[in-house]
């Protein structure tokens, strides 16, 4: 699966993934991390509140 930060829900100033691709469950590359930047509290940004 190719990861696209534009598909994340929320109101983020910036977002990126540690790895751009997720591999099938059980593969050693089946995990990544998302880095999210917001100018407001996480819960508000996640909800997309303005």
PDB file of C-alpha atoms in Angstrom:
ATOM      1  CA  UNK A   1       0.000   0.000   0.000  1.00  0.00           C
ATOM      2  CA  UNK A   2       1.348   3.414  -0.963  1.00  0.00           C
ATOM      3  CA  UNK A   3       0.762   5.987   1.790  1.00  0.00           C
ATOM      4  CA  UNK A   4      -0.383   9.487   0.827  1.00  0.00           C
ATOM      5  CA  UNK A   5      -0.437  12.119   3.605  1.00  0.00           C
ATOM      6  CA  UNK A   6      -3.120  14.063   1.712  1.00  0.00           C
ATOM      7  CA  UNK A   7      -5.598  11.302   2.619  1.00  0.00           C
ATOM      8  CA  UNK A   8      -5.248  11.823   6.382  1.00  0.00           C
ATOM      9  CA  UNK A   9      -8.249  13.262   8.195  1.00  0.00           C
ATOM     10  CA  UNK A  10      -7.706  16.422  10.153  1.00  0.00           C
ATOM     11  CA  UNK A  11      -6.406  19.965   9.809  1.00  0.00           C
ATOM     12  CA  UNK A  12      -2.611  19.583   9.605  1.00  0.00           C
ATOM     13  CA  UNK A  13       0.024  22.156   8.700  1.00  0.00           C
ATOM     14  CA  UNK A  14       2.287  19.307   7.598  1.00  0.00           C
ATOM     15  CA  UNK A  15       2.234  15.538   7.648  1.00  0.00           C
ATOM     16  CA  UNK A  16       4.539  12.802   6.428  1.00  0.00           C
ATOM     17  CA  UNK A  17       5.208   9.122   6.994  1.00  0.00           C
ATOM     18  CA  UNK A  18       8.457   7.500   8.089  1.00  0.00           C
ATOM     19  CA  UNK A  19       8.090   5.126   5.119  1.00  0.00           C
ATOM     20  CA  UNK A  20       6.036   5.829   1.990  1.00  0.00           C
ATOM     21  CA  UNK A  21       4.834   2.225   1.612  1.00  0.00           C
ATOM     22  CA  UNK A  22       3.281  -0.391   3.902  1.00  0.00           C
ATOM     23  CA  UNK A  23       3.881  -4.041   3.161  1.00  0.00           C
ATOM     24  CA  UNK A  24       1.554  -6.957   3.990  1.00  0.00           C
ATOM     25  CA  UNK A  25       1.095  -8.065   7.596  1.00  0.00           C
ATOM     26  CA  UNK A  26       3.955 -10.288   8.690  1.00  0.00           C
ATOM     27  CA  UNK A  27       6.544  -8.592   6.476  1.00  0.00           C
ATOM     28  CA  UNK A  28       9.325  -6.864   8.412  1.00  0.00           C
ATOM     29  CA  UNK A  29       8.290  -3.626   6.641  1.00  0.00           C
ATOM     30  CA  UNK A  30       4.620  -3.726   7.708  1.00  0.00           C
ATOM     31  CA  UNK A  31       4.916  -0.710  10.022  1.00  0.00           C
ATOM     32  CA  UNK A  32       5.541   3.035   9.783  1.00  0.00           C
ATOM     33  CA  UNK A  33       5.028   6.219  11.804  1.00  0.00           C
ATOM     34  CA  UNK A  34       3.099   9.353  10.886  1.00  0.00           C
ATOM     35  CA  UNK A  35       4.465  12.788  11.778  1.00  0.00           C
ATOM     36  CA  UNK A  36       1.747  15.419  12.131  1.00  0.00           C
ATOM     37  CA  UNK A  37       2.211  19.162  12.674  1.00  0.00           C
ATOM     38  CA  UNK A  38      -0.614  21.416  13.846  1.00  0.00           C
ATOM     39  CA  UNK A  39      -0.937  24.918  15.245  1.00  0.00           C
ATOM     40  CA  UNK A  40      -3.665  23.777  17.669  1.00  0.00           C
ATOM     41  CA  UNK A  41      -4.228  20.953  20.156  1.00  0.00           C
ATOM     42  CA  UNK A  42      -4.085  17.472  18.619  1.00  0.00           C
ATOM     43  CA  UNK A  43      -7.746  16.647  19.334  1.00  0.00           C
ATOM     44  CA  UNK A  44      -8.912  19.848  17.622  1.00  0.00           C
ATOM     45  CA  UNK A  45      -6.716  19.257  14.576  1.00  0.00           C
ATOM     46  CA  UNK A  46      -7.820  15.622  14.351  1.00  0.00           C
ATOM     47  CA  UNK A  47     -11.475  16.701  14.341  1.00  0.00           C
ATOM     48  CA  UNK A  48     -10.686  19.273  11.643  1.00  0.00           C
ATOM     49  CA  UNK A  49     -11.998  22.104  13.824  1.00  0.00           C
ATOM     50  CA  UNK A  50     -11.218  25.551  12.526  1.00  0.00           C
TER      51      UNK A  50
END
